[in-house]
């Protein structure tokens, strides 16, 4: 019997990755004076991964990684005007309007009252709170859980706090790696809703054989799925 449904936020409830890719593309054009856009993109990803433990996920860490990459690739010769442009790109990313994915509000309306709904997301607290406010979905959620990472131990801690068993928890998200696999591994339910663009970090082709796993093409199909669990 499922009691709590956790929703990932970025690219599950609202558009996120395309905004990052747009920012990255503008960044690569700035650094193109020194290195090709392709190489810049690769280097940026490497910097982000190296910084992940220090900065965590989110736009502010991304901004710092862009600056660090630009300085490294230009061998320290990048002008302050260009660094300023990069900072502006990061601020614009933080200030982007929130675009809900189709069917999200209707789905949350249908689930409200039947389940405890929580938002379980990685990223920067302030950034995610701001996005939630802009999304106007705040009232649907019992609470917002900002997780420093989405590994099995992070989910176990979350369930512990919620005082529920894994079999009473269902997680919905666009990332197999972060939203689905760890939840299945601890005995919960995972519903994958793929998004058309995925962050390199989240990519995986693996589809688990697990009776608690399902994949739906759009989030609105979740209600139908829940009736058959
Ligand atoms: Mg996501």
Short mmCIF file of C-alpha atoms and ligand atoms in Angstrom, two decimals:
data_model
loop_
_atom_site.label_atom_id
_atom_site.label_comp_id
_atom_site.label_asym_id
_atom_site.label_seq_id
_atom_site.Cartn_x
_atom_site.Cartn_y
_atom_site.Cartn_z
CA UNK A 1 0.00 0.00 0.00
CA UNK A 2 1.67 3.18 -1.18
CA UNK A 3 1.38 6.08 1.26
CA UNK A 4 3.92 8.59 0.06
CA UNK A 5 4.73 9.65 -3.49
CA UNK A 6 7.98 11.50 -4.05
CA UNK A 7 8.42 13.63 -7.12
CA UNK A 8 11.69 14.68 -8.59
CA UNK A 9 11.43 18.31 -9.70
CA UNK A 10 13.85 19.17 -12.52
CA UNK A 11 12.71 17.71 -15.84
CA UNK A 12 9.98 15.75 -14.07
CA UNK A 13 7.66 18.57 -13.00
CA UNK A 14 9.29 21.43 -14.86
CA UNK A 15 11.80 22.12 -17.61
CA UNK A 16 15.40 22.32 -16.42
CA UNK A 17 18.09 20.65 -18.51
CA UNK A 18 17.34 22.65 -21.69
CA UNK A 19 18.02 25.82 -19.68
CA UNK A 20 21.40 24.48 -18.58
CA UNK A 21 22.24 23.44 -22.13
CA UNK A 22 21.29 26.87 -23.44
CA UNK A 23 23.57 28.47 -20.83
CA UNK A 24 26.36 26.04 -21.65
CA UNK A 25 26.07 26.77 -25.35
CA UNK A 26 26.39 30.54 -24.71
CA UNK A 27 29.34 29.83 -22.40
CA UNK A 28 31.10 27.73 -25.07
CA UNK A 29 30.75 30.61 -27.53
CA UNK A 30 32.52 32.95 -25.08
CA UNK A 31 35.41 30.51 -24.59
CA UNK A 32 35.55 29.76 -28.31
CA UNK A 33 38.24 32.46 -28.60
CA UNK A 34 40.64 29.88 -27.07
CA UNK A 35 39.21 26.39 -27.47
CA UNK A 36 36.53 24.74 -29.65
CA UNK A 37 32.98 24.62 -28.32
CA UNK A 38 33.10 20.84 -28.21
CA UNK A 39 36.23 20.75 -26.10
CA UNK A 40 34.91 23.46 -23.79
CA UNK A 41 31.80 21.41 -23.23
CA UNK A 42 33.87 18.35 -22.35
CA UNK A 43 36.13 20.34 -20.04
CA UNK A 44 33.18 21.97 -18.32
CA UNK A 45 31.67 18.58 -17.57
CA UNK A 46 34.99 17.35 -16.17
CA UNK A 47 35.22 20.45 -13.94
CA UNK A 48 31.64 19.96 -12.74
CA UNK A 49 32.30 16.34 -11.84
CA UNK A 50 35.50 17.25 -10.03
CA UNK A 51 33.64 19.93 -8.06
CA UNK A 52 30.52 17.92 -7.31
CA UNK A 53 31.64 16.87 -3.86
CA UNK A 54 32.51 20.43 -2.86
CA UNK A 55 29.64 22.35 -4.48
CA UNK A 56 26.86 19.79 -4.80
CA UNK A 57 24.28 20.00 -7.58
CA UNK A 58 22.78 23.24 -8.81
CA UNK A 59 23.19 26.47 -10.72
CA UNK A 60 25.64 28.20 -8.38
CA UNK A 61 28.12 25.32 -8.57
CA UNK A 62 27.62 25.28 -12.32
CA UNK A 63 28.46 28.98 -12.46
CA UNK A 64 31.68 28.51 -10.49
CA UNK A 65 32.63 25.56 -12.71
CA UNK A 66 32.11 27.69 -15.83
CA UNK A 67 34.40 30.40 -14.46
CA UNK A 68 37.06 27.88 -13.44
CA UNK A 69 36.92 26.17 -16.85
CA UNK A 70 37.17 29.49 -18.71
CA UNK A 71 40.24 30.53 -16.71
CA UNK A 72 41.90 27.16 -17.26
CA UNK A 73 41.16 26.91 -20.99
CA UNK A 74 42.26 30.50 -21.66
CA UNK A 75 45.41 29.82 -19.62
CA UNK A 76 44.51 32.75 -17.42
CA UNK A 77 44.20 35.24 -20.25
CA UNK A 78 40.40 35.63 -20.22
CA UNK A 79 39.35 39.28 -19.87
CA UNK A 80 37.27 40.41 -16.91
CA UNK A 81 34.49 41.50 -19.32
CA UNK A 82 34.16 37.91 -20.46
CA UNK A 83 34.16 36.60 -16.90
CA UNK A 84 31.45 39.12 -16.21
CA UNK A 85 29.44 37.76 -19.15
CA UNK A 86 29.77 34.25 -17.68
CA UNK A 87 28.54 35.43 -14.29
CA UNK A 88 25.58 37.09 -16.04
CA UNK A 89 24.79 33.81 -17.79
CA UNK A 90 24.70 32.07 -14.43
CA UNK A 91 22.45 34.72 -12.91
CA UNK A 92 20.09 34.47 -15.87
CA UNK A 93 19.97 30.71 -15.38
CA UNK A 94 19.01 31.23 -11.73
CA UNK A 95 16.33 33.71 -12.71
CA UNK A 96 14.67 31.69 -15.52
CA UNK A 97 10.88 31.42 -15.40
CA UNK A 98 9.55 28.01 -14.42
CA UNK A 99 7.84 26.12 -17.21
CA UNK A 100 5.69 23.24 -15.97
CA UNK A 101 5.59 20.04 -18.00
CA UNK A 102 2.21 19.06 -19.46
CA UNK A 103 -0.30 17.39 -17.13
CA UNK A 104 1.55 18.16 -13.89
CA UNK A 105 -1.08 20.32 -12.15
CA UNK A 106 -3.95 17.99 -13.12
CA UNK A 107 -2.04 14.98 -11.83
CA UNK A 108 -1.24 16.62 -8.49
CA UNK A 109 -4.90 17.61 -8.16
CA UNK A 110 -5.90 13.98 -8.63
CA UNK A 111 -3.37 12.66 -6.12
CA UNK A 112 -4.02 15.25 -3.46
CA UNK A 113 -5.77 13.81 -0.41
CA UNK A 114 -5.11 10.23 -1.50
CA UNK A 115 -1.36 10.24 -0.91
CA UNK A 116 1.19 12.31 0.92
CA UNK A 117 3.06 14.07 -1.86
CA UNK A 118 6.60 15.27 -1.38
CA UNK A 119 9.16 16.90 -3.60
CA UNK A 120 12.52 15.14 -3.49
CA UNK A 121 15.17 17.00 -5.38
CA UNK A 122 18.88 17.58 -5.58
CA UNK A 123 20.33 21.01 -5.95
CA UNK A 124 20.66 24.25 -4.12
CA UNK A 125 18.03 24.87 -1.44
CA UNK A 126 17.38 28.52 -2.29
CA UNK A 127 17.25 27.81 -6.03
CA UNK A 128 14.80 24.91 -5.65
CA UNK A 129 12.62 26.85 -3.19
CA UNK A 130 12.50 29.72 -5.65
CA UNK A 131 11.53 27.41 -8.50
CA UNK A 132 8.84 25.77 -6.38
CA UNK A 133 7.38 29.17 -5.52
CA UNK A 134 7.40 30.22 -9.17
CA UNK A 135 5.78 26.93 -10.20
CA UNK A 136 2.77 27.69 -7.96
CA UNK A 137 2.73 24.03 -6.96
CA UNK A 138 3.83 24.63 -3.37
CA UNK A 139 0.48 23.84 -1.77
CA UNK A 140 0.39 20.30 -3.14
CA UNK A 141 3.49 19.19 -1.30
CA UNK A 142 3.68 17.98 2.26
CA UNK A 143 7.25 19.16 2.21
CA UNK A 144 10.21 19.75 0.00
CA UNK A 145 13.17 17.46 0.57
CA UNK A 146 16.41 18.90 -0.76
CA UNK A 147 18.80 15.98 -0.96
CA UNK A 148 22.54 16.54 -1.26
CA UNK A 149 22.56 13.39 -3.35
CA UNK A 150 20.09 10.72 -4.35
CA UNK A 151 21.77 7.53 -3.28
CA UNK A 152 20.26 4.61 -1.41
CA UNK A 153 21.39 5.96 1.97
CA UNK A 154 19.82 9.37 1.25
CA UNK A 155 16.48 7.73 0.44
CA UNK A 156 16.69 5.51 3.52
CA UNK A 157 17.18 8.59 5.69
CA UNK A 158 14.22 10.26 4.01
CA UNK A 159 11.94 7.26 4.60
CA UNK A 160 13.12 7.07 8.17
CA UNK A 161 12.09 10.66 8.76
CA UNK A 162 8.75 10.05 7.09
CA UNK A 163 8.34 6.98 9.32
CA UNK A 164 7.36 4.73 6.43
CA UNK A 165 8.65 1.48 4.98
CA UNK A 166 10.24 1.39 1.50
CA UNK A 167 7.24 -0.62 0.21
CA UNK A 168 5.02 2.36 1.10
CA UNK A 169 7.05 4.78 -1.01
CA UNK A 170 6.90 5.47 -4.71
CA UNK A 171 9.32 7.79 -6.47
CA UNK A 172 8.60 9.46 -9.81
CA UNK A 173 11.39 10.97 -11.85
CA UNK A 174 13.22 11.41 -15.13
CA UNK A 175 16.57 10.03 -13.98
CA UNK A 176 17.04 6.26 -13.78
CA UNK A 177 20.27 6.78 -11.90
CA UNK A 178 19.05 9.24 -9.27
CA UNK A 179 15.30 8.79 -8.98
CA UNK A 180 14.63 5.16 -9.78
CA UNK A 181 17.51 2.71 -9.19
CA UNK A 182 18.33 3.66 -5.59
CA UNK A 183 14.64 3.52 -4.63
CA UNK A 184 14.16 0.09 -6.25
CA UNK A 185 17.32 -1.14 -4.55
CA UNK A 186 15.95 -0.35 -1.10
CA UNK A 187 12.58 -1.98 -1.87
CA UNK A 188 10.48 0.99 -2.96
CA UNK A 189 8.56 1.67 -6.16
CA UNK A 190 10.06 3.63 -9.04
CA UNK A 191 8.23 5.19 -11.96
CA UNK A 192 10.43 6.52 -14.72
CA UNK A 193 9.14 9.36 -16.87
CA UNK A 194 11.85 9.99 -19.47
CA UNK A 195 12.53 13.55 -20.54
CA UNK A 196 13.71 14.26 -24.07
CA UNK A 197 17.00 15.80 -22.96
CA UNK A 198 19.12 14.31 -20.19
CA UNK A 199 22.19 15.53 -18.39
CA UNK A 200 25.26 13.45 -19.23
CA UNK A 201 25.65 12.67 -15.53
CA UNK A 202 22.21 11.01 -15.43
CA UNK A 203 22.46 8.93 -18.59
CA UNK A 204 21.92 5.19 -18.39
CA UNK A 205 20.36 2.64 -20.75
CA UNK A 206 19.73 0.12 -18.03
CA UNK A 207 16.12 -0.97 -17.61
CA UNK A 208 15.60 -3.04 -14.47
CA UNK A 209 13.51 -6.19 -14.26
CA UNK A 210 11.61 -5.41 -11.13
CA UNK A 211 7.90 -5.70 -10.41
CA UNK A 212 8.06 -2.35 -8.59
CA UNK A 213 9.38 -0.57 -11.67
CA UNK A 214 7.34 1.06 -14.41
CA UNK A 215 8.02 3.48 -17.21
CA UNK A 216 5.42 5.90 -18.49
CA UNK A 217 5.69 8.22 -21.46
CA UNK A 218 3.92 11.11 -19.76
CA UNK A 219 3.34 11.99 -16.15
CA UNK A 220 -0.47 12.08 -16.54
CA UNK A 221 -0.42 8.28 -16.88
CA UNK A 222 0.59 7.89 -13.25
CA UNK A 223 -3.00 7.80 -11.90
CA UNK A 224 -3.88 4.87 -14.16
CA UNK A 225 -0.72 3.09 -13.08
CA UNK A 226 -1.49 3.60 -9.39
CA UNK A 227 -4.91 1.97 -9.79
CA UNK A 228 -3.16 -1.22 -10.89
CA UNK A 229 -0.52 -1.42 -8.18
MG1 LIG B 1 15.28 15.40 -12.72
#
